[in-house]
Coordinates of C-alpha atoms in Angstrom, one line a residue:
M1 CA -6.6 -70.1 323.2
R2 CA -8.8 -67.1 322.4
G3 CA -8.2 -63.5 321.6
R4 CA -5.9 -61.6 319.3
V5 CA -2.3 -62.7 319.1
G6 CA -0.2 -59.6 318.8
G7 CA 2.1 -57.1 320.6
T8 CA 5.9 -57.3 320.9
G9 CA 7.6 -60.6 321.4
A10 CA 8.8 -59.4 324.9
S11 CA 5.2 -58.7 326.0
R12 CA 4.0 -62.1 324.8
R13 CA 6.7 -63.9 326.7
E14 CA 6.2 -62.0 329.9
G15 CA 2.5 -62.8 329.7
H16 CA 3.0 -66.5 329.0
P17 CA 3.0 -68.9 332.0
G18 CA 6.6 -69.7 332.8
G19 CA 7.9 -66.6 330.9
H20 CA 11.6 -66.3 330.3
G21 CA 12.5 -69.1 332.8
C22 CA 10.4 -71.6 330.9
L23 CA 12.3 -70.9 327.7
R24 CA 15.7 -70.8 329.3
L25 CA 15.2 -74.3 330.7
R26 CA 13.9 -75.8 327.5
A27 CA 15.5 -73.9 324.6
K28 CA 18.8 -72.4 323.7
I29 CA 18.2 -68.7 324.0
L30 CA 19.9 -66.8 321.1
C31 CA 21.4 -63.8 322.8
V32 CA 21.6 -61.3 320.0
S33 CA 20.8 -57.6 320.7
A34 CA 18.5 -55.8 318.3
N35 CA 21.4 -53.5 317.3
D36 CA 23.6 -56.4 316.3
R37 CA 21.2 -58.2 314.0
P38 CA 21.8 -58.0 310.3
T39 CA 19.1 -56.4 308.2
G40 CA 17.2 -58.3 305.6
Q41 CA 19.0 -56.6 302.8
Q42 CA 22.4 -57.3 304.3
T43 CA 21.6 -60.9 304.7
K44 CA 20.3 -61.4 301.2
T45 CA 23.2 -59.6 299.5
S46 CA 26.0 -61.1 301.4
A47 CA 26.1 -64.3 303.4
T48 CA 23.3 -66.4 301.8
H49 CA 23.5 -65.2 298.2
G50 CA 26.0 -67.9 297.1
S51 CA 24.3 -70.8 298.9
A52 CA 23.5 -73.9 297.0
F53 CA 19.7 -73.5 297.8
L54 CA 19.5 -69.9 296.3
K55 CA 21.7 -70.9 293.4
A56 CA 19.3 -73.7 292.6
C57 CA 16.3 -71.4 292.9
R58 CA 17.9 -69.0 290.4
R59 CA 18.7 -72.0 288.1
E60 CA 22.5 -71.4 288.5
P61 CA 25.2 -74.2 288.7
V62 CA 25.4 -75.6 292.2
P63 CA 28.1 -77.6 294.2
H64 CA 25.4 -80.1 295.1
T65 CA 21.6 -80.5 294.9
P66 CA 20.3 -78.6 297.9
V67 CA 18.0 -80.3 300.4
W68 CA 15.4 -79.0 302.8
F69 CA 12.1 -80.6 304.0
M70 CA 8.7 -79.2 304.4
R71 CA 7.7 -79.6 308.1
Q72 CA 11.4 -80.3 308.9
A73 CA 10.9 -78.3 312.1
G74 CA 8.3 -80.2 314.1
R75 CA 6.9 -83.3 315.7
S76 CA 9.4 -85.8 314.2
L77 CA 12.2 -84.3 316.4
P78 CA 12.3 -85.2 320.1
E79 CA 14.0 -81.9 320.9
Y80 CA 11.0 -80.1 319.4
L81 CA 8.6 -82.1 321.6
K82 CA 10.7 -81.1 324.6
V83 CA 10.7 -77.4 324.0
R84 CA 7.0 -77.3 322.9
E85 CA 5.7 -79.3 325.9
G86 CA 2.7 -77.6 327.5
I87 CA 2.8 -74.6 325.0
P88 CA -0.2 -74.3 322.6
M89 CA 0.7 -74.2 318.9
L90 CA -0.4 -70.6 318.3
D91 CA 1.3 -69.4 321.4
S92 CA 4.5 -71.0 320.4
C93 CA 4.4 -69.1 317.1
T94 CA 4.5 -65.8 318.9
M95 CA 7.6 -66.5 321.2
P96 CA 10.6 -65.3 319.2
E97 CA 13.3 -67.3 321.1
L98 CA 11.2 -70.5 320.9
V99 CA 10.5 -70.0 317.2
A100 CA 14.2 -69.5 316.5
E101 CA 15.2 -72.6 318.5
I102 CA 12.6 -74.8 316.8
T103 CA 13.6 -73.4 313.3
M104 CA 17.2 -74.2 314.0
Q105 CA 16.8 -77.7 315.3
P106 CA 16.6 -79.5 311.9
V107 CA 19.5 -77.3 310.5
R108 CA 21.7 -78.5 313.3
R109 CA 20.6 -82.1 313.2
H110 CA 20.1 -82.8 309.5
K111 CA 22.5 -80.2 308.0
V112 CA 19.8 -79.2 305.4
D113 CA 20.6 -76.4 303.0
A114 CA 17.8 -74.1 304.1
A115 CA 15.8 -73.4 307.2
I116 CA 12.0 -72.9 307.0
Y117 CA 10.5 -70.4 309.4
Y118 CA 8.5 -72.1 312.2
S119 CA 4.9 -70.8 312.1
D120 CA 1.5 -71.8 310.8
I121 CA -0.5 -70.6 307.8
V122 CA -3.3 -69.2 310.0
V123 CA -1.0 -66.9 312.1
P124 CA -1.7 -63.8 310.0
L125 CA -5.5 -64.5 310.3
K126 CA -5.1 -64.8 314.1
A127 CA -3.0 -61.6 314.1
I128 CA -5.7 -59.5 312.5
G129 CA -8.4 -60.7 315.0
I130 CA -10.0 -63.7 313.5
D131 CA -11.3 -65.9 316.3
L132 CA -9.6 -69.2 315.6
D133 CA -7.6 -72.0 317.3
I134 CA -5.6 -75.0 316.3
K135 CA -7.1 -78.0 317.9
P136 CA -4.8 -81.1 318.3
G137 CA -5.8 -83.8 315.9
V138 CA -8.1 -81.5 314.0
G139 CA -6.2 -78.4 312.8
P140 CA -7.3 -74.8 312.5
V141 CA -10.9 -74.2 313.6
I142 CA -12.7 -70.9 312.9
A143 CA -15.3 -69.8 315.4
D144 CA -17.4 -67.8 313.0
P145 CA -16.9 -68.9 309.3
I146 CA -16.8 -66.2 306.6
R147 CA -19.6 -66.7 304.1
T148 CA -21.2 -63.3 303.4
R149 CA -20.2 -60.0 302.1
A150 CA -20.6 -58.5 305.5
D151 CA -18.0 -60.9 306.9
L152 CA -15.3 -59.4 304.6
A153 CA -15.1 -56.5 307.0
R154 CA -13.5 -58.8 309.6
L155 CA -10.5 -59.2 307.3
R156 CA -8.6 -55.9 308.0
D157 CA -5.1 -55.0 306.8
L158 CA -2.1 -56.8 308.4
T159 CA 0.5 -54.4 309.7
P160 CA 4.1 -55.2 310.7
E161 CA 3.1 -54.3 314.3
D162 CA 0.6 -57.1 314.3
V163 CA 3.4 -59.6 313.8
S164 CA 6.3 -57.9 315.5
Y165 CA 7.3 -61.3 317.0
V166 CA 8.1 -62.5 313.4
T167 CA 10.6 -59.6 312.9
E168 CA 12.2 -60.4 316.2
A169 CA 12.4 -64.1 315.6
I170 CA 13.9 -63.7 312.1
G171 CA 16.5 -61.3 313.5
L172 CA 17.6 -64.0 315.9
L173 CA 17.6 -66.6 313.1
T174 CA 19.6 -64.7 310.6
A175 CA 22.3 -64.0 313.2
E176 CA 22.7 -67.7 313.9
L177 CA 22.1 -69.1 310.4
G178 CA 24.9 -67.2 308.8
S179 CA 25.2 -68.5 305.2
T180 CA 22.2 -70.8 305.5
P181 CA 19.1 -69.2 303.9
L182 CA 15.9 -68.8 305.8
I183 CA 12.6 -69.6 303.9
G184 CA 9.7 -67.5 304.9
F185 CA 6.2 -68.8 304.1
A186 CA 2.5 -68.2 304.0
G187 CA -0.7 -69.9 303.2
A188 CA -2.1 -69.2 299.7
P189 CA -5.4 -67.3 299.3
F190 CA -7.4 -70.4 298.3
T191 CA -6.3 -72.5 301.2
L192 CA -6.8 -69.7 303.7
A193 CA -10.3 -69.0 302.2
S194 CA -11.1 -72.7 302.5
Y195 CA -10.4 -72.7 306.2
L196 CA -12.3 -69.5 306.7
V197 CA -15.4 -70.6 304.7
E198 CA -15.6 -74.2 305.9
G199 CA -14.7 -73.2 309.6
G200 CA -11.9 -75.8 309.6
P201 CA -10.3 -78.6 307.6
S202 CA -12.6 -80.1 305.0
R203 CA -12.5 -83.2 302.8
N204 CA -14.9 -82.1 300.1
H205 CA -14.8 -78.2 300.4
E206 CA -18.5 -78.1 299.8
H207 CA -19.0 -74.6 301.4
T208 CA -15.9 -73.3 299.7
K209 CA -17.0 -74.5 296.2
A210 CA -20.6 -73.4 296.8
L211 CA -19.4 -69.9 297.4
M212 CA -16.9 -69.9 294.5
Y213 CA -19.5 -71.2 292.1
G214 CA -22.6 -69.4 293.6
D215 CA -21.3 -66.0 294.2
P216 CA -18.1 -65.5 292.0
Q217 CA -17.8 -61.8 292.8
L218 CA -17.9 -62.3 296.6
W219 CA -15.4 -65.1 296.1
A220 CA -13.1 -63.0 294.0
D221 CA -13.3 -60.2 296.6
L222 CA -12.5 -62.7 299.4
L223 CA -9.4 -64.0 297.7
D224 CA -8.2 -60.6 296.7
R225 CA -8.5 -59.5 300.4
L226 CA -6.5 -62.6 301.5
A227 CA -3.9 -61.9 298.8
E228 CA -3.3 -58.5 300.3
I229 CA -2.9 -60.0 303.8
T230 CA -0.7 -62.7 302.6
G231 CA 1.5 -60.4 300.6
A232 CA 1.9 -58.2 303.7
F233 CA 2.8 -61.1 305.8
L234 CA 5.5 -62.2 303.4
K235 CA 6.9 -58.7 303.1
V236 CA 7.4 -58.6 306.8
Q237 CA 9.4 -61.9 306.6
I238 CA 11.5 -60.7 303.7
E239 CA 12.2 -57.3 305.2
A240 CA 13.3 -59.0 308.5
G241 CA 15.8 -61.2 306.6
A242 CA 14.1 -64.2 304.9
S243 CA 16.1 -65.1 301.7
A244 CA 13.2 -66.9 300.0
V245 CA 9.5 -67.4 300.5
Q246 CA 7.2 -70.3 299.8
L247 CA 3.4 -70.0 299.2
F248 CA 1.6 -73.1 300.4
D249 CA -1.7 -74.0 298.7
S250 CA -2.5 -77.2 300.6
W251 CA -6.1 -77.6 299.4
V252 CA -6.0 -76.3 295.8
G253 CA -5.6 -79.8 294.3
A254 CA -9.4 -80.1 294.9
L255 CA -10.0 -77.9 291.9
A256 CA -10.2 -78.5 288.2
P257 CA -7.7 -76.5 286.0
A258 CA -10.5 -74.2 284.6
D259 CA -11.7 -73.3 288.1
Y260 CA -8.1 -72.6 289.2
R261 CA -7.4 -70.3 286.2
R262 CA -10.7 -68.4 286.7
S263 CA -11.0 -68.4 290.5
V264 CA -7.6 -68.8 292.1
L265 CA -4.8 -67.9 289.8
P266 CA -5.4 -64.1 289.9
A267 CA -5.1 -64.0 293.7
S268 CA -2.0 -66.2 293.9
A269 CA -0.4 -64.0 291.1
K270 CA -1.2 -60.9 293.2
V271 CA 0.8 -62.4 296.1
F272 CA 3.8 -63.1 294.0
E273 CA 3.7 -59.7 292.4
A274 CA 3.6 -58.1 295.8
V275 CA 7.0 -59.5 296.8
A276 CA 8.6 -59.5 293.3
P277 CA 10.5 -56.2 293.9
Y278 CA 12.5 -57.8 296.7
G279 CA 14.2 -60.1 294.2
V280 CA 14.1 -63.2 296.5
P281 CA 13.1 -66.6 295.1
R282 CA 9.4 -67.4 295.3
I283 CA 8.3 -71.0 295.6
H284 CA 4.8 -72.3 295.0
F285 CA 3.6 -75.6 296.3
G286 CA 0.3 -77.5 296.4
V287 CA -0.8 -81.0 297.1
G288 CA -2.4 -83.1 294.4
T289 CA -1.7 -80.4 291.8
G290 CA -0.3 -82.5 289.0
E291 CA -3.0 -81.2 286.6
L292 CA -2.4 -77.6 287.8
L293 CA 1.5 -77.4 287.5
G294 CA 1.5 -75.4 284.4
L295 CA -1.1 -72.9 285.8
M296 CA 0.8 -72.7 289.1
G297 CA 3.9 -71.7 287.1
E298 CA 1.9 -69.0 285.3
A299 CA 1.1 -67.5 288.7
G300 CA 4.5 -66.1 288.9
A301 CA 6.7 -68.3 291.2
D302 CA 10.4 -68.9 290.4
V303 CA 10.2 -72.4 291.7
V304 CA 7.3 -74.8 291.4
G305 CA 7.0 -77.5 294.1
V306 CA 5.9 -80.9 292.9
D307 CA 4.3 -83.6 295.1
W308 CA 5.2 -87.3 294.6
R309 CA 2.5 -88.1 292.1
V310 CA 4.3 -86.7 289.0
P311 CA 7.9 -87.5 288.0
L312 CA 10.0 -84.4 287.9
D313 CA 10.9 -84.7 284.3
E314 CA 7.2 -84.8 283.4
A315 CA 6.5 -82.0 285.8
A316 CA 9.1 -79.9 284.0
R317 CA 7.3 -80.5 280.7
R318 CA 4.0 -79.4 282.3
V319 CA 5.5 -76.3 283.9
G320 CA 7.5 -75.2 280.9
P321 CA 10.9 -73.5 280.7
G322 CA 12.2 -70.8 283.0
K323 CA 11.3 -72.4 286.3
A324 CA 13.2 -74.4 288.8
L325 CA 11.4 -77.4 290.4
Q326 CA 11.3 -78.6 294.0
G327 CA 10.6 -82.1 295.2
N328 CA 9.6 -84.8 295.2
L329 CA 10.3 -88.0 297.2
D330 CA 7.2 -89.7 298.6
P331 CA 7.4 -89.1 302.3
A332 CA 6.2 -92.7 303.0
V333 CA 9.4 -94.0 301.4
L334 CA 11.3 -92.9 304.6
F335 CA 9.7 -95.7 306.5
A336 CA 11.3 -98.3 304.2
P337 CA 14.8 -99.8 304.7
T338 CA 17.7 -97.5 303.9
A339 CA 18.6 -99.3 300.7
T340 CA 15.0 -98.7 299.4
V341 CA 15.1 -95.1 300.4
E342 CA 18.4 -94.6 298.5
E343 CA 16.9 -96.4 295.5
K344 CA 13.8 -94.2 295.4
T345 CA 15.9 -91.1 296.0
Q346 CA 18.1 -91.9 293.1
E347 CA 15.0 -92.2 290.9
V348 CA 14.1 -88.6 291.9
L349 CA 17.6 -87.4 291.2
D350 CA 17.7 -89.2 287.8
A351 CA 14.3 -87.6 286.8
A352 CA 15.8 -84.2 287.9
A353 CA 19.0 -84.6 285.9
G354 CA 17.9 -82.4 283.0
L355 CA 16.2 -79.7 285.0
E356 CA 17.2 -76.0 284.9
G357 CA 17.3 -76.0 288.7
H358 CA 16.4 -78.5 291.3
V359 CA 15.8 -78.3 295.1
F360 CA 15.4 -81.7 296.6
N361 CA 12.5 -82.1 299.0
L362 CA 9.8 -84.5 299.9
G363 CA 6.5 -84.5 297.9
H364 CA 4.8 -83.3 301.1
G365 CA 5.7 -82.7 304.7
V366 CA 7.7 -84.7 307.2
M367 CA 5.4 -87.1 309.1
P368 CA 5.3 -86.9 312.9
S369 CA 6.3 -90.6 313.3
M370 CA 9.2 -90.4 310.9
D371 CA 12.7 -91.5 312.2
P372 CA 14.8 -88.3 312.3
D373 CA 17.9 -90.3 311.5
A374 CA 16.4 -91.4 308.2
L375 CA 16.1 -87.7 307.2
T376 CA 19.8 -87.1 308.2
R377 CA 20.9 -90.0 306.1
L378 CA 18.8 -88.8 303.2
V379 CA 20.4 -85.4 303.2
E380 CA 23.9 -87.0 303.3
Y381 CA 22.9 -89.3 300.4
V382 CA 21.7 -86.5 298.1
H383 CA 24.7 -84.3 298.9
E384 CA 27.2 -87.2 298.2
R385 CA 25.4 -88.4 295.0
T386 CA 25.2 -84.9 293.5
A387 CA 28.5 -83.4 294.6
R388 CA 30.1 -81.7 291.6

C-alpha cells in the first residue's frame, strides 16, 4: 500500500474494497452515534477512574493485581485472523469499526483489566506522508530513509485531522468498554528514528548509531521532531478517551546507558511532558533495557515496564521509589504446561509483593502461535491469587 493514510474514517471505509459490507460480515459493528459517545474527560473522571488498572498505575490499593498483555489484540486470536483476512495492516488501522472490534476481542475473551488500542507505531509517520509499508514477515519498510538535514523537512506536524479515524475508533471503544480503561500508545522517538534511518528493522542499528555518534546535532533535531509528532499522536488518543498511554521503545535496549542519557532521554522526556497536563498514567516500556531502567524512570513515566530479564524486585531497586512497575512473565513460559505457567507466574507475583504498584504483563508481546486459552487461564490465575 502506498500513499498517505488520512481523511475521515467514513471516507476510508467507502474507499476500501468491500466497504461497509465487508466489515458487517466479519466484525461486530458498534452502532454508537457521534453524539452519544462520551468525551475523553467524561470517561477518565467517571467510569474508569476506580478500575484496578488505573489504581495500580497510581500506586493505590487494588482489589486484585490488574492484568493486560502487550499485543493481546492480534495474531494469537482466531477471531482476529478472521476479521483481518485480506486487509493490509496499515489499512486495518484506519478503519474505526474494525479497530474497535479487534481492540475488544481480547477484553471479551480473556477478561483483561485494560484494552490496548489496536494500531501500529508507524501509523503517525504514515499519516504525515512518509512513504512506508508494513511487509509481512519483515515489518515497517521506509521507501526513502531519513539521513540528512534536508530530510527533516519531510517530518511535518501531525494534526488531529491526519488521524481522525483514531478519534472515531476510540469513541466507539469507550462506549463499549465502560469501566474498562483503554490504553493509547505510540512508538518512542528512538525506535521511530531507527526505522526511519535504517529504512526498516535492523539487528545492529549501524546507520542509526552512525548518525547519532557522527552528527549529534542532526540526531538531536531528528528525535526532537519525532517527540513532537509522538506527543501530538498521544494527545489525540487521550482527548478521544484513552485512560492511559504507553510509550514503546522497542529498540532502545541496543544503547549503552551513557548514550541513552545523552542522546535519547531528552526526547522521551519531551513526550511525557507533552501529555502530563492530562493527568493520565504514562507507561514506558523497552526491550532489553535492564541497564536503562533507572534512566527510563527519569524520563518521566508513572509506570516503568520491565521485560523478563530482570526480576521485579531488582527492577524496583534500579528504578527507585515513586514509580509503579509493569511486567514481567517471559512470554515463552506460556508454551509450557499449565502447572509450570502457574509456578513461574507465582515467582513474578512474589517478586512484586513489595512494589508500590504492580500491573501484571508479559515481559514482551503475545506471540502469534500462543494458545489463547493459556492467556485466559493466566488472567484467571493472577486475579485469584491476588484477590484482596
